[in-house]
CSV table of C-alpha atoms and ligand atoms in Angstrom, one decimal:
chain,number,residue,atom,x,y,z
Y,18,UNK,CA,0.0,0.0,0.0
Y,19,UNK,CA,1.5,3.3,-0.9
Y,20,UNK,CA,0.3,6.7,0.7
Y,21,UNK,CA,-1.8,8.5,-1.7
Y,22,UNK,CA,-2.5,11.7,0.3
Y,23,UNK,CA,0.2,14.2,1.1
Y,24,UNK,CA,0.3,14.8,4.8
Y,25,UNK,CA,0.4,18.4,6.1
Y,26,UNK,CA,1.8,19.6,9.5
Y,27,UNK,CA,-0.8,22.3,10.0
Y,28,UNK,CA,0.1,23.3,13.6
Y,29,UNK,CA,2.0,22.3,16.6
Y,30,UNK,CA,1.8,23.2,20.3
Y,31,UNK,CA,3.5,22.2,23.5
Y,32,UNK,CA,3.2,23.0,27.2
Y,33,UNK,CA,6.1,24.8,28.8
Y,34,UNK,CA,8.7,22.3,29.8
Y,35,UNK,CA,9.6,22.1,33.6
Y,36,UNK,CA,12.3,20.4,35.6
Y,37,UNK,CA,10.8,17.3,37.1
Y,38,UNK,CA,9.6,17.9,40.6
Y,39,UNK,CA,9.0,21.7,40.0
Y,40,UNK,CA,6.1,23.6,38.3
Y,41,UNK,CA,4.2,20.4,37.2
Y,42,UNK,CA,5.1,18.4,40.3
Y,43,UNK,CA,1.5,17.7,41.1
Y,44,UNK,CA,0.2,17.0,37.5
Y,45,UNK,CA,0.2,13.8,35.6
Y,46,UNK,CA,1.3,13.2,32.0
Y,47,UNK,CA,-2.4,12.9,31.2
Y,48,UNK,CA,-3.1,16.5,32.8
Y,49,UNK,CA,-0.3,17.9,30.6
Y,50,UNK,CA,-1.4,16.0,27.4
Y,51,UNK,CA,-5.0,17.2,27.9
Y,52,UNK,CA,-4.1,20.8,28.5
Y,53,UNK,CA,-1.8,20.8,25.3
Y,54,UNK,CA,-4.2,19.0,23.0
Y,55,UNK,CA,-7.2,21.0,24.2
Y,56,UNK,CA,-5.5,24.2,23.4
Y,57,UNK,CA,-4.2,23.0,20.0
Y,58,UNK,CA,-7.8,22.2,19.0
Y,59,UNK,CA,-9.1,25.6,20.2
Y,60,UNK,CA,-6.1,27.6,18.6
Y,61,UNK,CA,-6.6,25.9,15.3
Y,62,UNK,CA,-10.4,26.0,15.6
Y,63,UNK,CA,-10.4,22.4,14.1
Y,64,UNK,CA,-13.8,20.8,14.3
Y,65,UNK,CA,-13.5,17.8,16.6
Y,66,UNK,CA,-15.6,15.9,14.4
Y,67,UNK,CA,-13.0,15.9,11.5
Y,68,UNK,CA,-10.6,14.3,13.7
Y,69,UNK,CA,-10.2,10.5,12.6
Y,70,UNK,CA,-7.5,9.4,15.0
Y,71,UNK,CA,-5.3,10.5,17.9
Y,72,UNK,CA,-2.0,8.9,18.9
Y,73,UNK,CA,0.1,9.9,21.9
Y,74,UNK,CA,3.5,8.7,22.9
Y,75,UNK,CA,4.6,8.0,26.5
Y,76,UNK,CA,7.8,6.2,27.8
Y,77,UNK,CA,6.9,5.6,31.4
Y,78,UNK,CA,3.1,5.1,31.5
Y,79,UNK,CA,1.0,5.4,34.4
Y,80,UNK,CA,-0.3,2.1,35.7
Y,81,UNK,CA,-3.7,3.8,36.4
Y,82,UNK,CA,-4.2,5.4,32.9
Y,83,UNK,CA,-1.8,3.5,30.6
Y,84,UNK,CA,-3.6,4.4,27.4
Y,85,UNK,CA,-2.7,8.0,27.4
Y,86,UNK,CA,-4.0,8.6,23.9
Y,87,UNK,CA,-7.4,7.2,24.4
Y,88,UNK,CA,-7.7,9.2,27.8
Y,89,UNK,CA,-6.5,12.4,26.2
Y,90,UNK,CA,-8.9,12.1,23.3
Y,91,UNK,CA,-11.9,11.5,25.8
Y,92,UNK,CA,-10.6,14.3,28.1
Y,93,UNK,CA,-10.5,17.0,25.5
Y,94,UNK,CA,-13.9,16.5,24.2
Y,95,UNK,CA,-13.2,14.6,20.9
Y,96,UNK,CA,-16.3,12.5,20.0
Y,97,UNK,CA,-16.2,9.1,21.8
Y,98,UNK,CA,-16.1,7.4,18.4
Y,99,UNK,CA,-12.6,8.8,17.6
Y,100,UNK,CA,-10.1,5.8,18.1
Y,101,UNK,CA,-7.0,6.8,20.0
Y,102,UNK,CA,-4.1,5.0,21.3
Y,103,UNK,CA,-0.6,5.1,22.9
Y,104,UNK,CA,2.8,4.3,21.5
Y,105,UNK,CA,6.1,3.7,23.0
Y,106,UNK,CA,9.3,4.1,20.8
Y,107,UNK,CA,11.3,5.5,23.8
Y,108,UNK,CA,12.4,9.1,23.3
Y,109,UNK,CA,11.0,8.9,19.7
Y,110,UNK,CA,7.5,8.1,20.9
Y,111,UNK,CA,5.9,11.2,19.6
Y,112,UNK,CA,7.6,10.8,16.3
Y,113,UNK,CA,6.1,7.2,16.1
Y,114,UNK,CA,2.7,8.8,17.0
Y,115,UNK,CA,3.2,11.3,14.2
Y,116,UNK,CA,4.1,8.6,11.6
Y,117,UNK,CA,1.1,6.4,12.6
Y,118,UNK,CA,-1.3,9.4,12.2
Y,119,UNK,CA,0.4,10.4,8.9
Y,120,UNK,CA,0.2,6.8,7.7
Y,121,UNK,CA,-3.7,6.8,8.4
Y,122,UNK,CA,-4.1,10.2,6.7
Y,123,UNK,CA,-1.8,9.0,3.8
Y,124,UNK,CA,-3.8,5.9,3.3
Y,125,UNK,CA,-7.1,7.9,3.3
Y,126,UNK,CA,-8.3,6.3,6.7
Y,127,UNK,CA,-8.5,9.7,8.2
Y,128,UNK,CA,-8.5,13.4,6.9
Y,129,UNK,CA,-7.3,14.9,10.1
Y,130,UNK,CA,-5.4,13.5,13.1
Y,131,UNK,CA,-3.6,14.6,16.3
Y,132,UNK,CA,-0.3,13.1,17.4
Y,133,UNK,CA,2.1,14.0,20.2
Y,134,UNK,CA,3.2,12.7,23.6
Y,135,UNK,CA,3.6,13.6,27.2
Y,136,UNK,CA,5.8,12.6,30.1
Y,137,UNK,CA,5.8,13.3,33.7
Y,138,UNK,CA,9.0,12.3,35.5
Y,139,UNK,CA,7.4,13.8,38.5
Y,140,UNK,CA,4.8,11.0,38.5
Y,141,UNK,CA,6.8,7.8,37.9
Y,142,UNK,CA,5.3,4.6,39.2
Y,143,UNK,CA,7.1,3.6,42.3
Y,144,UNK,CA,6.9,-0.2,42.8
Y,145,UNK,CA,7.1,-2.5,45.8
Y,146,UNK,CA,9.5,-5.3,45.7
Y,147,UNK,CA,7.9,-8.8,44.4
Y,148,UNK,CA,8.0,-10.2,47.9
Y,149,UNK,CA,6.2,-7.0,49.3
Y,150,UNK,CA,3.7,-7.0,46.5
Y,151,UNK,CA,2.9,-10.8,47.2
Y,152,UNK,CA,2.5,-10.0,50.8
Y,153,UNK,CA,0.1,-7.2,50.1
Y,154,UNK,CA,-2.0,-9.3,47.8
Y,155,UNK,CA,-2.1,-12.1,50.3
Y,156,UNK,CA,-3.1,-9.6,53.1
Y,157,UNK,CA,-5.9,-8.3,50.9
Y,158,UNK,CA,-7.3,-11.7,50.6
Y,159,UNK,CA,-6.8,-12.8,54.2
Y,160,UNK,CA,-10.1,-13.0,56.1
Y,161,UNK,CA,-8.9,-12.2,59.8
Y,162,UNK,CA,-6.6,-9.6,61.2
Y,163,UNK,CA,-4.3,-12.4,62.3
Y,164,UNK,CA,-4.1,-13.8,58.7
Y,165,UNK,CA,-3.5,-10.3,57.4
Y,166,UNK,CA,-0.6,-9.9,59.8
Y,167,UNK,CA,0.8,-13.2,59.0
Y,168,UNK,CA,0.9,-12.3,55.3
Y,169,UNK,CA,3.8,-9.9,56.2
Y,170,UNK,CA,5.7,-12.4,58.2
Y,171,UNK,CA,9.0,-13.2,56.8
Y,172,UNK,CA,9.6,-9.8,55.0
Y,173,UNK,CA,13.1,-8.5,55.3
Y,174,UNK,CA,13.8,-4.9,55.6
Y,175,UNK,CA,15.2,-4.7,52.0
Y,176,UNK,CA,11.7,-6.0,50.9
Y,177,UNK,CA,10.3,-2.6,51.9
Y,178,UNK,CA,12.6,-0.6,49.7
Y,179,UNK,CA,10.7,1.0,46.9
Y,180,UNK,CA,11.6,-0.1,43.4
Y,181,UNK,CA,11.9,3.1,41.0
Y,182,UNK,CA,12.2,2.8,37.2
Y,183,UNK,CA,15.7,3.2,36.0
Y,184,UNK,CA,16.8,5.1,33.0
Y,185,UNK,CA,18.8,2.1,32.0
Y,186,UNK,CA,18.8,-0.3,29.1
Y,187,UNK,CA,17.3,-3.6,30.4
Y,188,UNK,CA,19.5,-5.4,27.9
Y,189,UNK,CA,22.8,-4.0,29.1
Y,190,UNK,CA,22.1,-2.5,32.5
Y,191,UNK,CA,24.0,0.7,31.4
Y,192,UNK,CA,22.1,4.0,32.1
Y,193,UNK,CA,21.7,6.5,29.3
Y,194,UNK,CA,24.3,8.6,30.8
Y,195,UNK,CA,26.7,5.9,31.0
Y,196,UNK,CA,26.0,5.0,27.4
Y,197,UNK,CA,26.7,8.7,26.4
Y,198,UNK,CA,29.9,8.6,28.3
Y,199,UNK,CA,30.9,5.4,26.5
Y,200,UNK,CA,30.2,7.1,23.2
Y,201,UNK,CA,32.3,10.2,24.1
Y,202,UNK,CA,35.3,7.9,25.0
Y,203,UNK,CA,35.1,5.7,22.0
Y,204,UNK,CA,34.6,8.6,19.6
Y,205,UNK,CA,37.0,11.0,21.2
Y,206,UNK,CA,34.4,13.6,21.9
Y,207,UNK,CA,36.0,16.1,24.2
Y,208,UNK,CA,34.6,17.8,27.3
Y,209,UNK,CA,35.1,21.1,25.5
Y,210,UNK,CA,33.1,20.1,22.5
Y,211,UNK,CA,30.3,18.8,24.6
Y,212,UNK,CA,30.1,22.1,26.7
Y,213,UNK,CA,30.3,24.1,23.5
Y,214,UNK,CA,27.1,22.3,22.3
Y,215,UNK,CA,25.4,22.8,25.6
Y,216,UNK,CA,26.4,26.5,25.7
Y,217,UNK,CA,25.0,27.0,22.1
Y,218,UNK,CA,21.8,25.2,23.1
Y,219,UNK,CA,21.2,27.8,26.0
Y,220,UNK,CA,22.2,30.8,24.0
Y,221,UNK,CA,20.1,30.0,21.1
Y,222,UNK,CA,17.1,29.0,23.2
Y,223,UNK,CA,17.4,32.3,25.1
Y,224,UNK,CA,17.3,34.2,21.8
Y,225,UNK,CA,14.4,32.1,20.6
Y,226,UNK,CA,12.5,32.7,23.7
Y,227,UNK,CA,13.1,36.6,23.8
Y,228,UNK,CA,12.1,36.9,20.2
Y,229,UNK,CA,8.9,35.0,20.7
Y,230,UNK,CA,9.6,32.0,18.5
Y,231,UNK,CA,9.4,29.6,21.4
Y,232,UNK,CA,6.7,31.2,23.6
Y,233,UNK,CA,4.5,31.1,20.2
Y,234,UNK,CA,4.7,27.3,20.4
Y,235,UNK,CA,3.5,27.1,24.0
Y,236,UNK,CA,0.3,27.1,25.8
Y,237,UNK,CA,-0.1,28.2,29.4
Y,238,UNK,CA,-1.0,25.4,31.8
Y,239,UNK,CA,-3.3,26.3,34.7
Y,240,UNK,CA,-2.2,24.0,37.6
Y,241,UNK,CA,-5.0,21.9,39.1
Y,242,UNK,CA,-6.6,21.4,41.7
Y,243,UNK,CA,-7.1,25.1,42.5
Y,244,UNK,CA,-6.0,26.5,39.1
Y,245,UNK,CA,-4.5,29.5,40.9
Y,246,UNK,CA,-1.1,29.0,39.4
Y,247,UNK,CA,-0.4,29.5,35.7
Y,248,UNK,CA,2.8,28.1,34.1
Y,249,UNK,CA,3.6,29.9,30.9
Y,250,UNK,CA,7.3,29.5,30.4
Y,251,UNK,CA,9.9,26.9,30.3
Y,252,UNK,CA,12.0,26.8,33.6
Y,253,UNK,CA,15.1,24.9,32.5
Y,254,UNK,CA,16.8,27.5,30.3
Y,255,UNK,CA,19.9,29.0,32.0
Y,256,UNK,CA,20.5,32.4,30.6
Y,257,UNK,CA,23.5,32.8,32.9
Y,258,UNK,CA,25.4,29.7,31.5
Y,259,UNK,CA,29.0,30.3,30.4
Y,260,UNK,CA,31.6,28.0,29.1
Y,261,UNK,CA,33.6,28.4,32.2
Y,262,UNK,CA,30.6,27.5,34.4
Y,263,UNK,CA,29.9,24.4,32.3
Y,264,UNK,CA,33.6,23.4,32.4
Y,265,UNK,CA,33.5,23.6,36.2
Y,266,UNK,CA,30.8,21.0,36.7
Y,267,UNK,CA,31.8,17.6,37.8
Y,268,UNK,CA,31.2,14.5,35.5
Y,269,UNK,CA,28.1,12.6,36.7
Y,270,UNK,CA,28.3,9.1,35.1
Y,271,UNK,CA,32.0,8.4,35.4
Y,272,UNK,CA,33.2,10.6,38.3
Y,273,UNK,CA,36.8,10.0,37.8
Y,274,UNK,CA,37.5,10.0,34.0
Y,275,UNK,CA,34.1,11.2,32.7
Y,276,UNK,CA,33.1,14.2,30.5
Y,277,UNK,CA,29.2,14.0,30.8
Y,278,UNK,CA,27.9,16.5,33.2
Y,279,UNK,CA,24.5,17.8,34.4
Y,280,UNK,CA,25.4,20.9,32.2
Y,281,UNK,CA,25.9,18.8,28.9
Y,282,UNK,CA,23.1,16.3,29.3
Y,283,UNK,CA,19.2,16.8,28.9
Y,284,UNK,CA,17.6,17.3,32.3
Y,285,UNK,CA,14.7,15.2,33.7
Y,286,UNK,CA,11.6,17.0,32.5
Y,287,UNK,CA,7.7,17.2,32.5
Y,288,UNK,CA,5.8,18.3,29.6
Y,289,UNK,CA,3.6,17.5,26.6
Y,290,UNK,CA,3.6,18.4,22.9
Y,291,UNK,CA,1.2,17.6,19.9
Y,292,UNK,CA,0.9,18.4,16.3
Y,293,UNK,CA,-2.3,18.7,14.0
Y,294,UNK,CA,-1.9,16.7,10.8
Y,295,UNK,CA,-4.3,17.0,7.8
Y,296,UNK,CA,-4.4,15.7,4.3
Y,297,UNK,CA,-3.3,18.3,1.9
Y,298,UNK,CA,-6.7,18.2,0.3
Y,299,UNK,CA,-8.5,18.7,3.6
Y,300,UNK,CA,-6.3,21.5,4.7
Y,301,UNK,CA,-6.9,23.3,1.4
Y,302,UNK,CA,-10.6,22.7,1.5
Y,303,UNK,CA,-10.8,24.1,5.0
Y,304,UNK,CA,-8.7,27.0,4.4
Y,305,UNK,CA,-5.6,26.0,6.5
Y,306,UNK,CA,-2.2,27.0,5.3
Y,307,UNK,CA,0.1,24.1,6.2
Y,308,UNK,CA,3.5,24.9,8.0
Y,309,UNK,CA,5.2,22.1,6.0
Y,310,UNK,CA,4.4,18.6,4.5
Y,311,UNK,CA,6.0,15.3,5.5
Y,312,UNK,CA,8.2,14.2,2.7
Y,313,UNK,CA,9.8,11.0,4.3
Y,314,UNK,CA,10.8,9.2,7.4
Y,315,UNK,CA,12.9,6.4,8.6
Y,316,UNK,CA,13.7,4.5,11.8
Y,317,UNK,CA,16.8,2.5,12.4
Y,318,UNK,CA,18.3,0.6,15.3
Y,319,UNK,CA,21.8,-0.4,16.6
Y,320,UNK,CA,22.9,-3.0,19.1
Y,321,UNK,CA,22.5,-1.5,22.5
Y,322,UNK,CA,25.6,-3.2,23.6
Y,323,UNK,CA,27.6,-1.0,21.1
Y,324,UNK,CA,27.1,2.7,20.9
Y,325,UNK,CA,23.6,3.1,22.2
Y,326,UNK,CA,22.5,6.5,20.8
Y,327,UNK,CA,23.9,6.3,17.2
Y,328,UNK,CA,20.5,5.4,15.6
Y,329,UNK,CA,20.2,8.9,14.0
Y,330,UNK,CA,23.3,8.5,12.0
Y,331,UNK,CA,21.6,5.5,10.3
Y,332,UNK,CA,18.1,6.8,10.2
Y,333,UNK,CA,19.0,10.1,8.7
Y,334,UNK,CA,20.7,8.8,5.5
Y,335,UNK,CA,17.8,6.4,5.1
Y,336,UNK,CA,15.2,9.2,5.4
Y,337,UNK,CA,17.2,11.4,3.0
Y,338,UNK,CA,17.4,8.5,0.6
Y,339,UNK,CA,13.6,8.0,0.8
Y,340,UNK,CA,13.1,11.7,0.3
Y,341,UNK,CA,15.4,11.6,-2.8
Y,342,UNK,CA,17.6,14.3,-1.2
Y,343,UNK,CA,21.3,14.7,0.0
Y,344,UNK,CA,22.2,16.3,3.3
Y,345,UNK,CA,23.4,19.3,1.3
Y,346,UNK,CA,19.8,20.0,0.2
Y,347,UNK,CA,18.5,20.5,3.7
Y,348,UNK,CA,18.0,24.0,4.9
Y,349,UNK,CA,17.4,23.3,8.6
Y,350,UNK,CA,18.2,20.4,11.1
Y,351,UNK,CA,16.6,19.8,14.3
Y,352,UNK,CA,18.6,17.1,16.2
Y,353,UNK,CA,17.3,16.1,19.6
Y,354,UNK,CA,20.0,16.7,22.2
Y,355,UNK,CA,19.8,13.8,24.7
Y,356,UNK,CA,23.4,14.4,25.5
Y,357,UNK,CA,25.9,16.8,23.8
Y,358,UNK,CA,28.2,13.6,23.5
Y,359,UNK,CA,25.4,11.9,21.4
Y,360,UNK,CA,24.9,14.9,19.1
Y,361,UNK,CA,28.6,15.2,18.4
Y,362,UNK,CA,28.9,11.4,17.9
Y,363,UNK,CA,26.3,11.4,15.3
Y,364,UNK,CA,27.4,14.5,13.5
Y,365,UNK,CA,30.9,12.9,13.4
Y,366,UNK,CA,29.5,9.7,11.9
Y,367,UNK,CA,27.4,11.6,9.2
Y,368,UNK,CA,30.7,13.5,8.3
Y,369,UNK,CA,32.8,10.4,8.2
Y,370,UNK,CA,33.9,8.4,5.1
Y,371,UNK,CA,34.6,5.3,7.2
Y,372,UNK,CA,31.2,5.3,8.9
Y,373,UNK,CA,29.6,5.6,5.5
Y,374,UNK,CA,31.6,2.7,4.1
Y,375,UNK,CA,31.3,0.4,7.2
Y,376,UNK,CA,27.8,1.2,8.2
Y,377,UNK,CA,26.0,2.4,5.2
Y,378,UNK,CA,27.7,0.7,2.3
Y,379,UNK,CA,28.3,4.0,0.5
Y,380,UNK,CA,31.5,5.3,-1.0
Y,381,UNK,CA,31.6,8.6,1.0
Y,382,UNK,CA,30.3,10.5,3.9
Y,383,UNK,CA,26.6,11.4,4.3
Y,384,UNK,CA,27.6,15.0,4.3
Y,385,UNK,CA,28.5,18.0,6.3
Y,386,UNK,CA,26.3,19.2,9.1
Y,387,UNK,CA,26.2,23.0,9.0
Y,388,UNK,CA,26.3,24.0,12.6
Y,389,UNK,CA,24.5,27.4,11.8
Y,390,UNK,CA,21.5,25.5,10.5
Y,391,UNK,CA,21.4,23.0,13.4
Y,392,UNK,CA,19.1,23.5,16.3
Y,393,UNK,CA,18.8,27.2,15.6
Y,394,UNK,CA,16.4,27.8,18.5
Y,395,UNK,CA,18.2,25.6,20.9
Y,396,UNK,CA,17.6,22.0,21.9
Y,397,UNK,CA,16.8,19.4,24.5
Y,398,UNK,CA,19.7,20.3,26.7
Y,399,UNK,CA,18.4,23.9,27.3
Y,400,UNK,CA,14.7,23.3,26.8
Y,401,UNK,CA,14.4,19.9,28.5
Y,402,UNK,CA,13.3,16.5,27.3
Y,403,UNK,CA,9.9,15.1,28.5
Y,404,UNK,CA,10.6,11.7,26.8
Y,405,UNK,CA,7.2,11.1,25.2
Y,406,UNK,CA,6.8,14.7,24.0
Y,407,UNK,CA,10.2,15.7,22.5
Y,408,UNK,CA,9.4,14.3,19.1
Y,409,UNK,CA,6.4,16.6,18.7
Y,410,UNK,CA,8.3,19.6,20.0
Y,411,UNK,CA,11.1,19.1,17.4
Y,412,UNK,CA,8.6,18.7,14.6
Y,413,UNK,CA,6.6,21.8,15.6
Y,414,UNK,CA,9.9,23.8,15.9
Y,415,UNK,CA,11.2,22.6,12.5
Y,416,UNK,CA,7.9,23.2,10.7
Y,417,UNK,CA,7.6,26.8,12.2
Y,418,UNK,CA,11.2,27.7,11.4
Y,419,UNK,CA,10.9,26.4,7.8
Y,420,UNK,CA,7.9,28.6,7.4
Y,421,UNK,CA,9.4,31.6,9.1
Y,422,UNK,CA,12.6,31.4,6.8
Y,423,UNK,CA,10.4,30.3,3.8
Y,424,UNK,CA,13.0,27.4,3.6
Y,425,UNK,CA,12.5,24.3,1.4
Y,426,UNK,CA,13.7,21.2,3.3
Y,427,UNK,CA,14.0,20.4,7.0
Y,428,UNK,CA,15.4,17.3,8.7
Y,429,UNK,CA,14.9,16.1,12.2
Y,430,UNK,CA,16.3,13.3,14.1
Y,431,UNK,CA,15.7,11.8,17.5
Y,432,UNK,CA,17.8,9.0,19.3
Y,433,UNK,CA,15.9,6.5,21.6
Y,434,UNK,CA,16.4,3.8,24.1
Y,435,UNK,CA,17.0,0.3,22.8
Y,436,UNK,CA,19.5,1.8,20.3
Y,437,UNK,CA,16.8,3.3,17.9
Y,438,UNK,CA,16.9,6.3,15.9
Y,439,UNK,CA,14.3,8.3,14.0
Y,440,UNK,CA,14.6,10.7,11.2
Y,441,UNK,CA,12.1,12.7,9.1
Y,442,UNK,CA,12.3,15.1,6.2
Y,443,UNK,CA,9.8,18.0,6.1
Y,444,UNK,CA,9.2,20.2,3.0
Y,445,UNK,CA,7.5,23.3,2.0
V,3,COA,C1,22.6,14.6,34.6
V,3,COA,C2,21.6,14.5,35.7
V,3,COA,C3,21.9,13.2,36.6
V,3,COA,C4,21.8,15.6,36.5
V,3,COA,O1,20.9,15.7,37.5
V,3,COA,P1,21.0,16.7,38.7
V,3,COA,O2,22.1,16.4,39.6
V,3,COA,O3,19.6,16.8,39.3
V,3,COA,O4,21.2,18.2,37.9
V,3,COA,P2,21.1,19.6,38.3
V,3,COA,O5,20.2,20.4,37.5
V,3,COA,O6,20.6,19.7,39.9
V,3,COA,O7,22.5,20.2,38.2
V,3,COA,C5,23.6,19.8,39.0
V,3,COA,C6,24.4,21.0,39.2
V,3,COA,O8,24.9,21.5,38.1
V,3,COA,C7,24.6,22.9,37.9
V,3,COA,N1,24.3,23.0,36.5
V,3,COA,C8,23.6,22.3,35.6
V,3,COA,N2,23.5,22.9,34.4
V,3,COA,C9,24.4,24.0,34.4
V,3,COA,C10,24.6,24.8,33.5
V,3,COA,N3,24.3,24.8,32.2
V,3,COA,N4,25.5,26.0,33.8
V,3,COA,C11,25.8,26.0,35.1
V,3,COA,N5,25.6,25.0,36.1
V,3,COA,C12,24.9,24.1,35.8
V,3,COA,C13,23.3,23.0,38.7
V,3,COA,O9,23.2,24.4,39.0
V,3,COA,C14,23.7,22.2,39.9
V,3,COA,O10,24.5,22.8,40.8
V,3,COA,P3,24.4,22.7,42.4
V,3,COA,O11,24.6,21.4,42.7
V,3,COA,O12,25.4,23.7,42.8
V,3,COA,O13,22.8,23.1,42.6
V,3,COA,C15,20.2,14.4,35.1
V,3,COA,O14,19.7,15.6,34.4
V,3,COA,C16,20.0,13.3,34.1
V,3,COA,O15,19.9,12.1,34.6
V,3,COA,N6,20.0,13.5,32.8
V,3,COA,C17,19.9,12.6,31.9
V,3,COA,C18,18.5,12.2,31.5
V,3,COA,C19,18.5,11.1,30.6
V,3,COA,O16,19.1,10.0,30.7
V,3,COA,N7,17.7,11.3,29.5
V,3,COA,C20,17.7,10.2,28.5
V,3,COA,C21,18.1,10.8,27.2
V,3,COA,S1,17.9,9.6,26.0
């Protein structure tokens, strides 16, 4: 089946992004997703009856509302007959949501769809140990107080310790940060190069905030239950960051020999983001001027036991090939910054003839990444990275910036847990 409808990115919106445990500490990912999608619908004045599907991404789901997509659709007043679901492609989850909706529109199964994602790292499920969980279940079934108490007999102190989700690869046990550290070492990415990327991220995000580009992509969130507090700006951006301040930070994941710090890693973040997609025909019929169109996409994966976050360097050439384009044709690039070491490693691979020969089976490098066209409004290091939402943030920013510059082609990439990488080409 080939796609027969061109898919337009009509609009995108996100909540402000907040350091986990701060402005959105009392909200769930669902609260954030609802706030974002509700306002996306209001701002675009899209008729909810047009919406054929909604897909949301989330990486650490709530055990109480695991189908974020469906609950969001119901919570924002879409007709109950609109199917909606949730996807998890780790940090590229919102990208996966976008391509699922784009696929439905492309095939003619829907004219209009909403795709995005949300994450609350303030609201991660905290588990009991298996022994404690078994005791609780047994106690709930016990008929007498004595039997209830007996259910807890034999528990050791360590069985009472909470079990929190780890940001680690289940297959290797390495955390994301340790994986970034490994990439920095194996690829010879210096501390200076990483801090330079982080510094640029903050500087550019500050400019894009002050000139209104980023605030225009954000909705305000009124914080329940009293709705007296309104969050209308990101709180992670550090305007006072200097190269010297970054250089003074201690490494976190390898305290002795490491180079990855709190300054050159993306921080733990709460937030939501979503885009409105339409078939070109529907957009035209209803008088919408699309920001951009989806030209191609690709997903790739590497062995997590190797260099975990190199997926983009495989997905990018694949998406470019599917678009019939070269890197040199691209006017703007949005590369998700999980870690500066990951950004630098992927750029190094794209610019390497050896990588091209060994990994892509092509004669020469994919191309040169023009740093002046890369993450022009900052990236995840400065803005934050709510895992499930980031893909929709980068898609929105890229589409808006393409329109603002009246540029032709934009490329985005996102690295993800499990060794995956996502890339998409937008066009105007
Ligand atoms: C790296 C990480 C552990 C740091 O967490 P943290 O210690 O809570 O980070 P903080 O923001 O408190 O920063 C630590 C210190 O560095 C300082 N700092 C951080 N960024 C800075 C910057 N840009 N400039 C100057 N100082 C900075 C902070 O002020 C703080 O200083 P303090 O200890 O004197 O208060 C955490 O952000 C993390 O785990 N990130 C990776 C997330 C991840 O794996 N994502 C998956 C991607 S695929």
